[in-house]
Amino acid sequence: MNNKKTFLVDCSEAAKCCDKSQYKESSIAEKVKMLLHLVFCKNCRKYSSNNTRLTKLIEKSNIQTCTEEQKKAWREKIKKEFTDI
Amino acid sequence: MSTNKIDPNKWVDRYSDYLFNYTIVRVNDREVANDLISETFLAGLKSMKNFKGEATERTWLISILKRKIIDHYRKSNSKKGKAEIKIQYNDDSSEGDWLEENAPDRFDKTAEDVMENEELGVAILECMGQLNEKQAKIFKMKTIDGFDTEAICNEFNITPSNLWVIIHRARTILAQCLEKNWY
Ligand SMILES: [Zn+2]
C-alpha cells in the first residue's frame, strides 16, 4: 500500500482505524478522518470493504476454538501416550 | 505418489481448532467436545497402524471423531429411553460396529445452514494456517474469543500499536486467502 496522505490521515492510519472499527474500538474522531480518507483513496476503500467482509464471514461461520490450556493438556497427553507405544 | 504420513506430535497444532469447531457445532457443550476430542486423539494413537495414508491425517481423525460423536449421542439417547435408539440404528448391527449411515449425521440445526457455515469455518481455519503462531494466537484471542486489547497486550507483553500491526497483517492475509472462494 503506498502511503497516500489525504486529509489528515495517511493510508496506514486509515487501515488501522478500519481494523479497530471491526472490533468497535475506533473513536468517532478517528472514524470521521478515516471516512474522509476513503473518499479519496481507492486502495483503502478496497481494503475497507474486504476487511468488513472478513468480519461478516467470521461472524457467519460461528467458529469456536478450544482454549490454549486445553491444547497444552492434549499436547502433553499425546506426547506421553505416543512415547509409551 | 506420496502417501500421507502421520505425526501425532503435530496433531494439536494442526487440527485441534478444526476438530473442536466440528464437534462444538454438533454437541454444543465445550466440556463434552473436549472429552470427545481427547478420546479421538487416544483412539488415533492406538489405531495408527491402520492408517494407510490414503486419506489425509485430518480426514482420518475426523472419521474417528465422527464415531465418537455418534457414540456420544447413542449413549445420551439410551439414557432417555431405548425406544429412540431402535429408530436410529439397525437391529442387526452389532455393538460398536453399526453403520455410520444409519445414524443422523447432523443433529438439531437446519442441515444446509450448518453445512455452509461449516464449510466457511473450515476455509477460515485453513487460511489461519497461513499465519505464524503469534499472529494466529493473537488474532484468535481478539477475533474469536473476543478478549480485550489490554488483556492480550498484557499476556503477550506488547503495546496496543504492536497488537494492531499484528491484527492488520493477519486480516490482510486472511482476506487474501479467502478472496478466491468467499468474496
Ligand atoms: Zn489510503
XYZ file of C-alpha atoms and ligand atoms in Angstrom:
269
model
C 0.000 0.000 0.000
C 1.521 3.344 -0.949
C 1.213 5.869 1.769
C -1.067 8.476 0.342
C -1.571 11.386 2.671
C -5.107 12.617 2.231
C -6.814 14.921 4.660
C -5.091 14.417 7.976
C -4.538 10.672 7.922
C -2.380 8.502 5.706
C -3.176 5.018 4.447
C -1.628 3.158 7.366
C -3.611 5.208 9.878
C -6.769 4.723 7.856
C -6.140 0.981 7.758
C -5.509 0.854 11.484
C -8.748 2.706 12.139
C -10.540 0.356 9.788
C -9.146 -2.619 11.717
C -10.140 -1.095 15.029
C -13.640 -0.474 13.702
C -14.001 -4.204 13.053
C -13.773 -4.617 16.810
C -15.764 -1.451 17.550
C -12.700 0.149 19.063
C -12.260 3.254 16.945
C -13.336 6.639 18.233
C -15.763 8.850 16.329
C -12.977 11.313 15.505
C -10.858 8.502 14.068
C -13.779 7.247 12.048
C -14.524 10.632 10.543
C -10.913 11.013 9.482
C -10.908 7.534 8.031
C -14.106 8.098 6.075
C -12.691 11.306 4.653
C -9.593 9.422 3.626
C -11.679 6.709 1.983
C -13.412 9.246 -0.211
C -10.109 9.991 -1.859
C -8.289 6.690 -1.660
C -9.336 3.762 -3.781
C -6.828 1.331 -2.228
C -8.156 1.947 1.238
C -11.739 1.646 0.050
C -10.857 -1.781 -1.279
C -9.138 -2.737 1.966
C -12.064 -1.471 3.971
C -14.627 -3.441 2.017
C -12.559 -6.648 2.158
C -11.981 -6.142 5.837
C -15.665 -5.652 6.594
C -16.467 -8.707 4.534
C -13.952 -10.716 6.550
C -15.682 -9.684 9.760
C -19.042 -10.790 8.379
C -17.679 -14.122 7.184
C -16.139 -14.854 10.557
C -19.391 -13.968 12.312
C -21.369 -16.118 9.927
C -19.088 -19.120 10.292
C -19.586 -19.018 14.051
C -16.137 -20.502 14.561
C -15.307 -21.660 18.044
C -11.847 -22.751 19.019
C -10.505 -24.526 22.063
C -8.522 -22.855 24.809
C -4.736 -22.787 24.963
C -4.842 -24.670 28.286
C -6.776 -27.465 26.673
C -4.327 -27.605 23.782
C -1.443 -27.794 26.178
C -3.097 -30.673 28.017
C -3.662 -32.532 24.768
C -0.093 -31.973 23.618
C 1.257 -33.436 26.842
C -1.146 -36.351 26.797
C -0.283 -37.247 23.210
C 3.412 -36.926 23.840
C 3.173 -39.224 26.832
C 0.940 -41.821 25.167
C 2.930 -41.693 21.964
C 6.232 -42.459 23.658
C 4.545 -45.265 25.601
C 3.580 -47.072 22.412
C 2.867 -40.735 -5.492
C 3.392 -39.750 -1.922
C 1.173 -41.125 0.788
C 0.124 -39.142 3.806
C 2.221 -39.633 6.890
C 1.211 -39.500 10.480
C 2.793 -37.239 13.070
C 0.892 -37.263 16.381
C 3.062 -34.593 17.958
C 1.693 -32.125 15.421
C -1.953 -33.083 15.791
C -2.874 -30.460 18.356
C -1.280 -27.576 16.487
C -2.594 -28.685 13.149
C -6.067 -29.965 13.852
C -7.382 -29.176 17.318
C -9.199 -25.970 16.364
C -10.679 -27.671 13.364
C -11.769 -30.727 15.346
C -13.143 -28.550 18.104
C -15.159 -26.440 15.709
C -16.503 -29.574 14.061
C -17.545 -31.027 17.413
C -18.989 -27.976 19.123
C -21.466 -27.464 16.277
C -22.766 -30.949 16.958
C -22.654 -31.351 20.716
C -22.976 -27.740 21.822
C -21.058 -28.267 25.053
C -17.396 -27.364 25.445
C -16.667 -29.976 28.113
C -18.191 -32.760 26.064
C -16.400 -31.534 22.941
C -13.042 -31.537 24.735
C -13.645 -35.055 26.047
C -14.622 -36.364 22.640
C -11.504 -34.869 21.079
C -9.299 -36.359 23.826
C -10.826 -39.741 23.074
C -10.283 -39.191 19.373
C -6.584 -38.440 19.824
C -6.135 -41.514 22.005
C -8.061 -43.730 19.607
C -5.963 -42.290 16.806
C -2.734 -43.179 18.600
C -3.975 -46.688 19.223
C -5.014 -47.315 15.656
C -2.149 -45.534 13.920
C -1.106 -48.769 12.302
C -4.455 -48.842 10.474
C -3.743 -45.524 8.829
C -2.948 -46.362 5.252
C -2.034 -42.904 4.127
C -4.825 -42.845 1.572
C -6.746 -40.137 3.348
C -5.217 -37.057 4.845
C -4.489 -37.170 8.543
C -7.260 -34.685 9.118
C -9.873 -36.706 7.250
C -8.791 -39.765 9.159
C -9.048 -38.019 12.530
C -12.469 -36.672 11.587
C -13.672 -40.151 10.755
C -12.659 -41.282 14.244
C -14.229 -38.209 15.798
C -17.490 -38.796 13.923
C -17.777 -42.202 15.521
C -17.078 -40.731 18.932
C -19.774 -38.131 18.431
C -22.291 -40.687 17.274
C -21.366 -42.910 20.217
C -21.929 -39.956 22.481
C -25.380 -39.396 21.018
C -26.131 -43.027 21.283
C -25.230 -43.030 24.970
C -27.221 -39.925 25.779
C -30.156 -41.333 23.856
C -30.043 -44.561 25.762
C -30.303 -42.601 28.965
C -33.525 -41.088 27.715
C -35.015 -44.428 26.726
C -34.284 -47.306 24.474
C -37.222 -46.748 22.144
C -35.500 -43.864 20.391
C -32.449 -45.900 19.586
C -34.394 -48.543 17.722
C -35.433 -45.995 15.189
C -31.931 -44.758 14.643
C -29.924 -47.934 14.491
C -30.224 -51.131 12.555
C -31.234 -54.043 14.698
C -28.738 -56.369 13.104
C -25.760 -54.127 13.656
C -23.571 -55.330 16.461
C -22.341 -53.230 19.346
C -19.895 -50.593 18.236
C -19.971 -51.823 14.687
C -23.214 -50.391 13.391
C -23.334 -48.462 10.174
C -22.495 -44.828 10.290
C -25.012 -44.082 7.562
C -27.853 -45.121 9.797
C -27.105 -42.544 12.420
C -28.117 -38.932 11.965
C -25.100 -37.013 10.819
C -26.460 -33.625 11.643
C -28.468 -33.051 14.688
C -30.841 -30.208 15.507
C -29.977 -27.375 13.174
C -31.014 -26.882 9.596
C -28.693 -29.100 7.661
C -27.915 -26.724 4.825
C -27.137 -23.801 7.053
C -24.841 -25.825 9.216
C -23.132 -27.230 6.176
C -22.468 -23.897 4.547
C -21.285 -22.277 7.748
C -19.145 -25.237 8.493
C -17.545 -25.145 5.085
C -16.871 -21.480 5.681
C -15.446 -22.233 9.114
C -13.124 -24.827 7.617
C -11.987 -22.361 4.960
C -11.246 -19.726 7.594
C -9.399 -22.167 9.849
C -7.379 -23.370 6.882
C -6.474 -19.807 5.951
C -5.443 -19.211 9.546
C -2.845 -21.869 8.917
C -1.013 -19.272 6.832
C -0.488 -17.046 9.853
C 2.547 -17.500 12.027
C 1.979 -18.831 15.508
C 1.948 -15.485 17.271
C -0.299 -13.860 14.665
C -2.700 -16.792 14.838
C -2.891 -16.776 18.632
C -3.417 -13.042 18.865
C -5.897 -12.944 16.023
C -7.891 -15.776 17.578
C -7.949 -14.253 21.030
C -9.036 -10.929 19.673
C -11.470 -12.020 16.986
C -12.917 -15.328 18.043
C -12.623 -15.308 21.796
C -13.257 -11.567 21.992
C -10.565 -10.677 24.526
C -9.862 -7.016 25.336
C -6.943 -5.337 23.635
C -5.471 -4.669 27.070
C -5.716 -8.281 28.200
C -3.949 -9.514 25.075
C -1.258 -6.856 25.348
C -0.566 -7.950 28.919
C -0.489 -11.597 28.010
C 1.980 -11.137 25.150
C 3.797 -8.180 26.629
C 3.186 -5.964 23.599
C 1.850 -2.435 23.112
C -1.570 -1.724 21.572
C 0.285 -0.442 18.498
C 2.065 -3.783 18.170
C -1.243 -5.536 18.539
C -2.909 -3.561 15.762
C 0.031 -4.160 13.440
C -0.291 -7.906 14.043
C -4.063 -7.813 13.614
C -3.636 -5.846 10.396
C -1.212 -8.404 8.957
C -3.441 -11.275 9.980
C -6.555 -9.707 8.484
C -4.765 -8.874 5.242
C -3.529 -12.454 4.875
C -6.936 -13.916 5.709
C -8.834 -11.643 3.362
C -6.465 -12.532 0.541
C -6.699 -16.205 1.312
C -10.493 -16.192 1.403
C -10.845 -13.889 -1.571
C -10.979 -16.620 -4.200
C -13.855 -18.590 -2.832
C -15.784 -16.440 -0.449
C -15.674 -12.821 -1.575
Zn -5.374 5.146 1.623
